[in-house]
Short mmCIF file of C-alpha atoms in Angstrom, two decimals:
data_model
loop_
_atom_site.label_atom_id
_atom_site.label_comp_id
_atom_site.label_asym_id
_atom_site.label_seq_id
_atom_site.Cartn_x
_atom_site.Cartn_y
_atom_site.Cartn_z
CA UNK A 1 88.83 46.43 100.87
CA UNK A 2 90.98 47.72 103.37
CA UNK A 3 94.50 49.03 102.79
CA UNK A 4 97.66 46.62 102.89
CA UNK A 5 99.77 49.05 102.71
CA UNK A 6 98.55 49.99 106.56
CA UNK A 7 100.82 47.10 107.63
CA UNK A 8 104.05 49.23 107.02
CA UNK A 9 102.17 52.01 108.84
CA UNK A 10 104.00 53.17 112.37
CA UNK A 11 101.42 52.18 115.31
CA UNK A 12 101.08 56.24 116.01
CA UNK A 13 100.22 56.88 112.32
CA UNK A 14 97.45 54.10 112.53
CA UNK A 15 96.22 55.21 115.84
CA UNK A 16 95.61 58.83 114.11
CA UNK A 17 94.47 57.64 111.50
CA UNK A 18 91.42 55.72 113.74
CA UNK A 19 91.08 59.00 115.67
CA UNK A 20 90.65 61.26 112.25
CA UNK A 21 88.18 58.31 111.11
CA UNK A 22 90.26 57.54 108.27
CA UNK A 23 89.76 53.91 109.12
CA UNK A 24 88.14 51.87 111.34
CA UNK A 25 89.14 48.93 113.87
CA UNK A 26 87.55 46.48 111.55
CA UNK A 27 89.48 47.64 108.42
CA UNK A 28 92.66 47.06 110.70
CA UNK A 29 91.71 43.85 111.80
CA UNK A 30 90.81 42.34 107.87
CA UNK A 31 94.46 43.96 106.94
CA UNK A 32 96.09 41.61 110.03
CA UNK A 33 93.90 38.79 109.23
CA UNK A 34 94.78 38.85 105.65
CA UNK A 35 98.32 39.72 106.46
CA UNK A 36 98.47 36.38 109.14
CA UNK A 37 97.34 33.85 106.34
CA UNK A 38 99.90 35.45 103.99
CA UNK A 39 102.93 35.26 106.47
CA UNK A 40 102.84 33.74 109.96
CA UNK A 41 102.92 30.15 108.40
CA UNK A 42 106.47 31.02 108.06
CA UNK A 43 106.96 32.28 111.37
CA UNK A 44 104.28 30.74 113.70
CA UNK A 45 104.10 33.71 115.68
CA UNK A 46 100.27 34.16 116.24
CA UNK A 47 99.49 30.40 116.36
CA UNK A 48 95.96 31.14 118.52
CA UNK A 49 93.70 33.71 116.90
CA UNK A 50 90.44 35.22 118.30
CA UNK A 51 89.09 37.33 115.74
CA UNK A 52 85.18 36.97 116.26
CA UNK A 53 85.76 38.14 119.94
CA UNK A 54 87.96 41.14 118.24
CA UNK A 55 85.30 42.01 115.80
CA UNK A 56 82.56 42.00 118.58
CA UNK A 57 84.57 44.29 120.60
CA UNK A 58 85.62 46.46 117.76
CA UNK A 59 82.15 47.05 116.98
CA UNK A 60 81.04 48.05 120.47
CA UNK A 61 84.32 50.37 120.49
CA UNK A 62 82.87 52.27 117.59
CA UNK A 63 79.33 52.67 119.30
CA UNK A 64 81.35 55.35 121.30
CA UNK A 65 82.31 58.85 119.45
CA UNK A 66 85.86 58.31 117.98
CA UNK A 67 87.42 60.78 120.46
CA UNK A 68 86.28 58.32 123.90
CA UNK A 69 87.86 55.13 122.41
CA UNK A 70 90.81 55.24 124.92
CA UNK A 71 94.41 55.88 123.84
CA UNK A 72 94.59 53.21 121.34
CA UNK A 73 91.03 54.18 120.04
CA UNK A 74 90.73 50.81 118.49
CA UNK A 75 94.26 49.34 117.63
CA UNK A 76 94.69 45.67 117.54
CA UNK A 77 97.22 44.20 119.83
CA UNK A 78 98.52 40.46 120.49
CA UNK A 79 98.86 39.30 123.96
CA UNK A 80 101.43 36.54 124.71
CA UNK A 81 100.31 33.55 125.88
CA UNK A 82 101.31 33.08 129.60
CA UNK A 83 98.70 35.91 130.17
CA UNK A 84 95.10 35.31 130.33
CA UNK A 85 92.52 36.78 127.98
CA UNK A 86 88.57 35.73 128.50
CA UNK A 87 87.23 33.11 126.02
CA UNK A 88 90.52 32.86 124.46
CA UNK A 89 92.88 29.58 124.37
CA UNK A 90 95.72 30.15 126.50
CA UNK A 91 98.13 27.75 126.93
CA UNK A 92 101.61 28.57 128.73
CA UNK A 93 103.00 26.73 126.04
CA UNK A 94 102.39 23.78 127.94
CA UNK A 95 100.83 20.24 126.97
CA UNK A 96 99.10 20.42 130.67
CA UNK A 97 97.25 23.75 129.48
CA UNK A 98 96.57 23.04 126.06
CA UNK A 99 92.87 23.19 126.28
CA UNK A 100 92.68 25.78 128.94
CA UNK A 101 90.13 28.50 128.33
CA UNK A 102 89.91 31.40 131.07
CA UNK A 103 86.55 32.76 132.09
CA UNK A 104 88.49 36.01 132.99
CA UNK A 105 91.52 38.15 131.98
CA UNK A 106 94.06 39.36 133.60
CA UNK A 107 93.74 42.83 134.72
CA UNK A 108 96.72 44.15 132.19
CA UNK A 109 94.39 42.90 129.48
CA UNK A 110 91.32 44.54 130.83
CA UNK A 111 93.39 47.82 131.06
CA UNK A 112 94.63 47.65 127.57
CA UNK A 113 90.94 47.09 126.39
CA UNK A 114 89.87 49.68 128.13
CA UNK A 115 92.02 52.12 126.80
CA UNK A 116 91.28 51.14 123.10
CA UNK A 117 93.09 47.90 122.47
CA UNK A 118 91.45 45.24 120.57
CA UNK A 119 93.04 41.77 121.31
CA UNK A 120 93.06 39.17 118.18
CA UNK A 121 95.57 36.96 118.87
CA UNK A 122 98.06 34.95 121.42
CA UNK A 123 101.70 35.28 120.39
CA UNK A 124 103.71 31.85 120.87
CA UNK A 125 106.12 31.72 124.17
CA UNK A 126 108.33 28.92 125.14
CA UNK A 127 106.84 26.44 127.86
CA UNK A 128 105.96 28.72 130.96
CA UNK A 129 108.54 31.21 129.45
CA UNK A 130 111.22 29.13 130.53
CA UNK A 131 114.36 29.76 128.13
CA UNK A 132 114.94 32.41 125.59
CA UNK A 133 114.14 30.56 122.50
CA UNK A 134 110.49 29.92 121.74
CA UNK A 135 109.38 26.89 121.08
CA UNK A 136 107.04 24.24 122.85
CA UNK A 137 105.16 21.04 122.32
CA UNK A 138 101.72 22.81 121.78
CA UNK A 139 102.45 24.74 118.78
CA UNK A 140 106.27 24.20 117.90
CA UNK A 141 109.11 26.67 117.54
CA UNK A 142 108.61 30.39 116.17
CA UNK A 143 110.84 31.46 113.54
CA UNK A 144 113.07 34.94 112.88
CA UNK A 145 111.43 36.64 110.15
CA UNK A 146 114.84 37.93 109.14
CA UNK A 147 116.00 33.94 108.59
CA UNK A 148 113.63 31.42 109.25
CA UNK A 149 116.21 29.08 109.75
CA UNK A 150 117.13 31.07 113.24
CA UNK A 151 115.51 31.59 116.96
CA UNK A 152 113.32 34.72 117.35
CA UNK A 153 114.52 34.34 120.84
CA UNK A 154 112.66 34.55 123.59
CA UNK A 155 110.29 34.05 125.94
CA UNK A 156 108.47 36.84 123.96
CA UNK A 157 109.45 35.18 120.70
CA UNK A 158 105.70 35.17 119.12
CA UNK A 159 105.36 39.06 119.89
CA UNK A 160 108.82 39.96 118.40
CA UNK A 161 108.43 37.96 115.23
CA UNK A 162 104.71 39.44 114.51
CA UNK A 163 105.98 42.90 114.64
CA UNK A 164 109.06 41.69 112.37
CA UNK A 165 106.84 40.55 109.77
CA UNK A 166 104.02 42.83 110.09
CA UNK A 167 101.22 40.92 111.92
CA UNK A 168 101.09 43.27 114.77
CA UNK A 169 101.72 47.23 115.27
CA UNK A 170 102.18 46.95 118.82
CA UNK A 171 102.83 43.78 121.07
CA UNK A 172 102.35 42.51 124.75
CA UNK A 173 105.30 40.67 126.33
CA UNK A 174 106.56 39.66 129.66
CA UNK A 175 110.33 39.69 130.73
CA UNK A 176 111.98 37.95 133.72
CA UNK A 177 115.72 36.85 132.36
CA UNK A 178 115.58 39.49 128.91
CA UNK A 179 112.12 37.88 127.29
CA UNK A 180 111.38 41.30 126.26
CA UNK A 181 114.90 42.49 125.04
CA UNK A 182 116.13 39.34 123.63
CA UNK A 183 113.49 38.52 121.24
CA UNK A 184 113.41 42.42 120.51
CA UNK A 185 117.19 42.21 119.74
CA UNK A 186 117.01 39.20 117.51
CA UNK A 187 113.83 40.29 115.28
CA UNK A 188 115.29 43.90 114.99
CA UNK A 189 112.30 45.71 116.90
CA UNK A 190 111.82 47.31 120.20
CA UNK A 191 111.12 45.55 123.86
CA UNK A 192 111.17 47.45 127.40
CA UNK A 193 111.45 45.73 130.12
CA UNK A 194 109.53 48.56 133.01
CA UNK A 195 110.48 49.12 136.28
CA UNK A 196 108.60 46.78 138.80
CA UNK A 197 104.82 48.00 139.23
CA UNK A 198 104.82 50.28 136.20
CA UNK A 199 102.58 47.68 134.36
CA UNK A 200 100.19 46.03 136.91
CA UNK A 201 98.69 42.47 136.32
CA UNK A 202 96.98 39.57 138.13
CA UNK A 203 99.50 38.37 141.19
CA UNK A 204 99.69 34.77 140.84
CA UNK A 205 101.15 32.30 143.45
CA UNK A 206 102.87 35.42 145.01
CA UNK A 207 102.03 39.10 145.70
CA UNK A 208 105.75 39.94 146.17
CA UNK A 209 107.37 37.87 142.70
CA UNK A 210 109.39 40.97 141.20
CA UNK A 211 111.74 39.15 138.57
CA UNK A 212 109.44 39.01 136.12
CA UNK A 213 107.48 42.33 134.64
CA UNK A 214 104.83 42.84 131.80
CA UNK A 215 105.89 45.22 129.15
CA UNK A 216 105.55 46.41 125.64
CA UNK A 217 107.17 45.68 122.37
CA UNK A 218 106.95 47.87 119.06
CA UNK A 219 108.89 48.47 115.79
CA UNK A 220 109.93 51.75 116.96
CA UNK A 221 110.55 53.87 120.45
CA UNK A 222 107.51 56.09 120.03
CA UNK A 223 105.13 53.25 119.32
CA UNK A 224 106.66 51.69 122.21
CA UNK A 225 105.84 54.69 124.30
CA UNK A 226 102.15 54.73 123.19
CA UNK A 227 101.69 51.36 124.52
CA UNK A 228 103.37 51.88 127.67
CA UNK A 229 101.03 54.79 128.18
CA UNK A 230 98.36 52.09 127.62
CA UNK A 231 99.69 49.62 129.86
CA UNK A 232 100.62 51.41 132.82
CA UNK A 233 98.91 53.24 136.10
CA UNK A 234 97.87 51.33 139.52
CA UNK A 235 95.37 49.02 140.23
CA UNK A 236 94.20 48.09 143.62
CA UNK A 237 94.42 44.21 142.24
CA UNK A 238 98.09 44.84 142.01
CA UNK A 239 99.49 45.78 145.06
CA UNK A 240 103.09 47.11 143.67
CA UNK A 241 101.52 48.95 141.21
CA UNK A 242 102.54 52.60 140.79
CA UNK A 243 100.47 55.55 139.67
CA UNK A 244 100.26 56.90 135.99
CA UNK A 245 102.66 59.81 135.88
CA UNK A 246 101.46 63.09 135.22
CA UNK A 247 103.31 63.30 131.85
CA UNK A 248 102.63 60.70 129.06
CA UNK A 249 105.35 58.41 128.01
CA UNK A 250 105.05 59.58 124.30
CA UNK A 251 105.49 63.12 125.20
CA UNK A 252 108.50 62.48 127.09
CA UNK A 253 109.95 60.56 124.32
CA UNK A 254 109.09 62.93 121.79
CA UNK A 255 110.63 65.66 124.17
CA UNK A 256 114.17 65.89 122.57
CA UNK A 257 115.61 65.49 125.89
CA UNK A 258 119.31 64.40 125.35
CA UNK A 259 121.58 62.47 127.78
CA UNK A 260 125.17 64.17 128.61
CA UNK A 261 126.78 61.25 130.05
CA UNK A 262 126.46 57.43 128.73
CA UNK A 263 128.44 54.75 129.87
CA UNK A 264 129.08 51.71 127.46
CA UNK A 265 130.03 48.00 128.68
CA UNK A 266 130.47 45.79 126.08
CA UNK A 267 129.87 42.77 128.55
CA UNK A 268 128.94 44.01 132.21
CA UNK A 269 131.78 42.55 133.47
CA UNK A 270 130.35 39.27 133.90
CA UNK A 271 129.86 37.56 130.74
CA UNK A 272 131.43 36.28 127.21
CA UNK A 273 130.07 38.21 124.30
CA UNK A 274 130.16 37.41 120.48
CA UNK A 275 133.07 39.55 119.09
CA UNK A 276 130.75 40.71 116.28
CA UNK A 277 128.02 41.58 118.69
CA UNK A 278 130.74 43.77 120.64
CA UNK A 279 131.79 45.69 117.87
CA UNK A 280 127.91 46.69 116.66
CA UNK A 281 126.83 47.60 119.73
CA UNK A 282 130.11 49.66 120.72
CA UNK A 283 129.76 51.14 117.29
CA UNK A 284 126.20 52.32 118.04
CA UNK A 285 126.91 53.61 121.80
CA UNK A 286 129.76 55.69 120.60
CA UNK A 287 127.42 57.78 118.18
CA UNK A 288 125.85 59.63 121.33
CA UNK A 289 128.45 61.62 121.06
CA UNK A 290 126.44 63.34 117.57
CA UNK A 291 124.31 64.35 120.17
CA UNK A 292 126.73 65.92 122.50
CA UNK A 293 126.66 63.33 124.75
CA UNK A 294 130.39 61.85 126.79
CA UNK A 295 130.73 58.34 126.11
CA UNK A 296 132.79 56.33 128.57
CA UNK A 297 133.53 52.62 128.71
CA UNK A 298 132.02 51.83 132.57
CA UNK A 299 129.47 49.49 133.96
CA UNK A 300 128.24 49.16 137.87
CA UNK A 301 129.51 46.02 139.82
CA UNK A 302 127.03 43.33 139.30
CA UNK A 303 129.58 40.45 140.04
CA UNK A 304 127.16 38.41 142.25
CA UNK A 305 124.18 38.17 139.18
CA UNK A 306 124.52 34.72 138.41
CA UNK A 307 124.62 33.31 141.50
CA UNK A 308 121.74 35.68 142.73
CA UNK A 309 119.56 35.28 139.81
CA UNK A 310 119.95 31.37 139.54
CA UNK A 311 118.51 31.02 143.42
CA UNK A 312 115.79 33.66 142.94
CA UNK A 313 114.63 32.34 139.48
CA UNK A 314 114.93 28.54 140.91
CA UNK A 315 112.42 30.28 144.09
CA UNK A 316 110.20 31.74 141.97
CA UNK A 317 110.01 28.59 139.63
CA UNK A 318 109.32 26.41 143.06
CA UNK A 319 106.52 28.59 144.71
CA UNK A 320 104.77 28.62 141.11
CA UNK A 321 105.44 25.48 139.74
CA UNK A 322 106.00 22.94 142.46
CA UNK A 323 102.33 21.25 142.16
CA UNK A 324 102.82 20.83 138.71
CA UNK A 325 105.85 18.66 139.17
CA UNK A 326 103.94 16.59 141.89
CA UNK A 327 101.09 15.84 139.46
CA UNK A 328 102.29 16.49 135.72
CA UNK A 329 106.00 16.01 135.68
CA UNK A 330 105.80 13.83 132.66
CA UNK A 331 104.10 16.92 130.97
CA UNK A 332 106.91 19.26 131.68
CA UNK A 333 110.09 19.83 129.89
CA UNK A 334 113.80 18.90 131.39
CA UNK A 335 114.82 22.47 132.14
CA UNK A 336 111.61 23.36 133.76
CA UNK A 337 111.59 20.45 135.70
CA UNK A 338 115.68 21.22 136.67
CA UNK A 339 114.50 24.61 137.90
CA UNK A 340 111.75 23.61 140.18
CA UNK A 341 113.81 20.81 141.60
CA UNK A 342 116.66 23.81 142.09
CA UNK A 343 114.10 25.65 143.78
CA UNK A 344 113.03 22.81 146.30
CA UNK A 345 116.21 21.97 147.32
CA UNK A 346 117.21 25.83 148.33
CA UNK A 347 118.02 26.35 151.77
CA UNK A 348 116.72 29.39 153.86
CA UNK A 349 120.32 30.87 154.28
CA UNK A 350 120.60 30.74 150.05
CA UNK A 351 117.85 32.94 149.72
CA UNK A 352 119.27 35.04 152.34
CA UNK A 353 122.15 35.52 150.56
CA UNK A 354 120.35 36.03 147.02
CA UNK A 355 118.55 38.75 148.49
CA UNK A 356 121.18 40.27 149.93
CA UNK A 357 123.34 40.64 147.31
CA UNK A 358 120.32 41.87 144.99
CA UNK A 359 120.07 44.72 147.07
CA UNK A 360 123.79 45.53 147.09
CA UNK A 361 123.56 45.47 143.09
CA UNK A 362 120.67 47.80 143.05
CA UNK A 363 122.39 50.10 145.44
CA UNK A 364 125.47 50.30 143.29
CA UNK A 365 123.56 50.13 140.21
CA UNK A 366 121.63 53.54 141.72
CA UNK A 367 125.35 54.90 142.55
CA UNK A 368 126.64 54.33 139.17
CA UNK A 369 123.56 56.44 137.82
CA UNK A 370 124.27 59.38 139.80
CA UNK A 371 127.54 59.62 137.54
CA UNK A 372 125.69 58.25 134.48
CA UNK A 373 122.04 59.30 132.70
CA UNK A 374 122.30 55.87 130.30
CA UNK A 375 124.26 52.75 130.65
CA UNK A 376 124.40 50.84 127.52
CA UNK A 377 125.54 47.07 126.90
CA UNK A 378 124.51 44.59 124.57
CA UNK A 379 121.20 43.09 124.84
CA UNK A 380 122.01 39.73 123.47
CA UNK A 381 125.46 38.53 123.35
CA UNK A 382 124.92 36.50 119.99
CA UNK A 383 123.23 37.24 117.03
CA UNK A 384 120.17 34.86 116.13
CA UNK A 385 121.02 31.19 116.74
CA UNK A 386 119.84 28.09 114.84
CA UNK A 387 116.16 27.59 115.67
CA UNK A 388 116.71 23.52 117.03
CA UNK A 389 119.30 24.68 119.57
CA UNK A 390 117.40 24.56 122.68
CA UNK A 391 119.78 27.60 124.13
CA UNK A 392 122.96 29.39 123.60
CA UNK A 393 125.52 26.58 125.14
CA UNK A 394 128.63 28.39 124.10
CA UNK A 395 129.87 31.70 123.42
CA UNK A 396 133.41 33.10 122.75
CA UNK A 397 135.18 29.62 124.00
CA UNK A 398 133.21 29.81 126.80
CA UNK A 399 130.37 26.72 128.11
CA UNK A 400 127.47 27.64 129.87
CA UNK A 401 126.48 25.42 133.04
CA UNK A 402 123.12 25.68 132.39
CA UNK A 403 120.04 26.69 130.01
CA UNK A 404 119.99 30.48 131.17
CA UNK A 405 123.62 31.31 132.27
CA UNK A 406 123.87 32.69 128.65
CA UNK A 407 121.25 35.63 129.69
CA UNK A 408 123.46 37.13 132.51
CA UNK A 409 123.65 40.54 130.27
CA UNK A 410 119.78 40.63 130.61
CA UNK A 411 119.26 39.22 134.15
CA UNK A 412 121.86 41.09 135.66
CA UNK A 413 119.82 44.18 135.12
CA UNK A 414 116.44 42.63 136.11
CA UNK A 415 118.13 41.95 139.37
CA UNK A 416 119.16 45.75 139.62
CA UNK A 417 115.70 46.70 139.34
CA UNK A 418 116.35 49.13 136.47
CA UNK A 419 113.86 49.75 133.33
CA UNK A 420 115.82 48.65 130.21
CA UNK A 421 114.80 48.46 126.59
CA UNK A 422 116.35 46.77 123.32
CA UNK A 423 117.16 49.28 120.81
CA UNK A 424 117.88 47.71 117.16
CA UNK A 425 121.28 49.05 116.45
CA UNK A 426 122.80 47.46 113.52
CA UNK A 427 123.48 44.12 111.37
CA UNK A 428 126.09 41.47 111.41
CA UNK A 429 127.72 40.63 108.29
CA UNK A 430 125.37 38.46 107.49
CA UNK A 431 122.54 40.86 107.51
CA UNK A 432 121.05 39.66 111.18
CA UNK A 433 119.61 42.20 113.64
CA UNK A 434 121.91 43.53 116.90
CA UNK A 435 120.03 44.95 119.92
CA UNK A 436 121.87 47.57 122.08
CA UNK A 437 120.49 47.22 125.61
CA UNK A 438 119.55 50.88 127.14
CA UNK A 439 119.36 51.14 130.77
CA UNK A 440 118.17 54.09 133.29
CA UNK A 441 117.79 54.15 136.92
CA UNK A 442 114.65 52.72 138.71
CA UNK A 443 111.18 54.26 137.78
CA UNK A 444 113.30 56.64 134.51
CA UNK A 445 111.33 54.73 132.15
CA UNK A 446 110.80 58.95 130.24
CA UNK A 447 114.64 59.61 130.57
CA UNK A 448 115.27 56.04 128.99
CA UNK A 449 112.16 56.33 126.19
CA UNK A 450 113.97 60.21 125.46
CA UNK A 451 117.40 59.24 124.82
CA UNK A 452 116.54 55.96 122.74
CA UNK A 453 114.34 58.16 120.46
CA UNK A 454 117.81 60.32 120.14
CA UNK A 455 120.09 57.81 119.44
CA UNK A 456 117.47 55.71 117.13
CA UNK A 457 117.14 59.11 115.23
CA UNK A 458 120.84 59.10 114.61
CA UNK A 459 121.37 55.47 113.72
CA UNK A 460 118.54 55.86 111.03
CA UNK A 461 117.67 52.26 111.64
CA UNK A 462 113.82 53.06 112.43
CA UNK A 463 111.98 51.48 109.56
CA UNK A 464 113.63 48.00 108.90
CA UNK A 465 110.66 46.26 109.69
CA UNK A 466 108.13 44.97 109.04
CA UNK A 467 109.69 42.53 106.49
CA UNK A 468 108.23 39.33 104.48
CA UNK A 469 109.72 36.29 106.47
CA UNK A 470 113.02 35.58 104.78
CA UNK A 471 114.21 31.76 103.73
CA UNK A 472 117.85 30.92 105.16
CA UNK A 473 120.69 31.80 103.19
#
């Protein structure tokens, strides 16, 4: 029987064991199947399993020499339930698609499989990924392993909860308004929103939809870099995709390269933040001084972020979901209906203004990064909240107008086209994780990952996951 202790190993260590022949992909699937049976009922991270498909793929991989099985060498990876996997239920968290089984995988999934990833599960997501709390009418809510009365955030909440509870070594997710960063923060793992085009995916509804990107999630920075290497590279089917770099992200992460000048902002000048979250993230950011970096309080001018994001997000919902509103309105959650309707009411003048605002914010961010190597801020403005709350309605005395406004601290970075990750950086007094958002200039993932590894080593929080799901305290 495969060793259940493998659950606690890093992804990099497990891949080394695969390449050395110490374990097989089939062993790892056995470990995961048993672990899921033990703990997933408490968190609901991986509602759809496809172990028969995974074992068939693993057996085919094992026909090749160990050195020819790709970067991941047979490591199992779950896919977020917004992304098509051939022959596997893909619901998008929506009753409309509760029986949807795609015939063809997204090119992202094909690339992961070509690089030795074995797909064994779909991770839970809110309906169409809308909202930063993972619940839907198909599978119900995903709960936070640190306190199962709390939200795992979203929309990659299932991916984060799987990592934190030991039912995944690596996980795929996506991010428009913080959907990789928020759940990473809430669940004490690492999630990266890469630069536009870094990870190729199958275009849907529009070639140039750039608010949302695909990206990796892991328990530590090195594992995150490994998955980014397995995901990245150009593909003819995605005209915006970027070529792979000559140096791997994993080697860049391990380079020891240190940033020299760091900016920290408690709020990016645009949002309230819970005082405890401010205190934890500031303390973590200041510890960069131990690596010899200058740490100053500063941020680029992102004042148009709320207006800009509201318009561009609404437009994206209109072009991708207007047909569903016309034909399946009764099956859509109210937040999605509101977003689509807002998009259908937009004028060209409003779009013109929003696009100009995005260009201006990106330009100001680029100028900011001429002075600073990295920008640090809270990844999420509150600690994990009760899972029954659909979204954060209020923070530090400020009431929000809609279900996405509380995400400004992450979607402002989306608008500025910068890669950003959430790094575990400490805990609240009640023991809930807090994530530090780390941001670099566009296409500077290598620099971002190297800096994150330096701070991860200083903070000493790596290795706090996986955990057995914990009941409310």
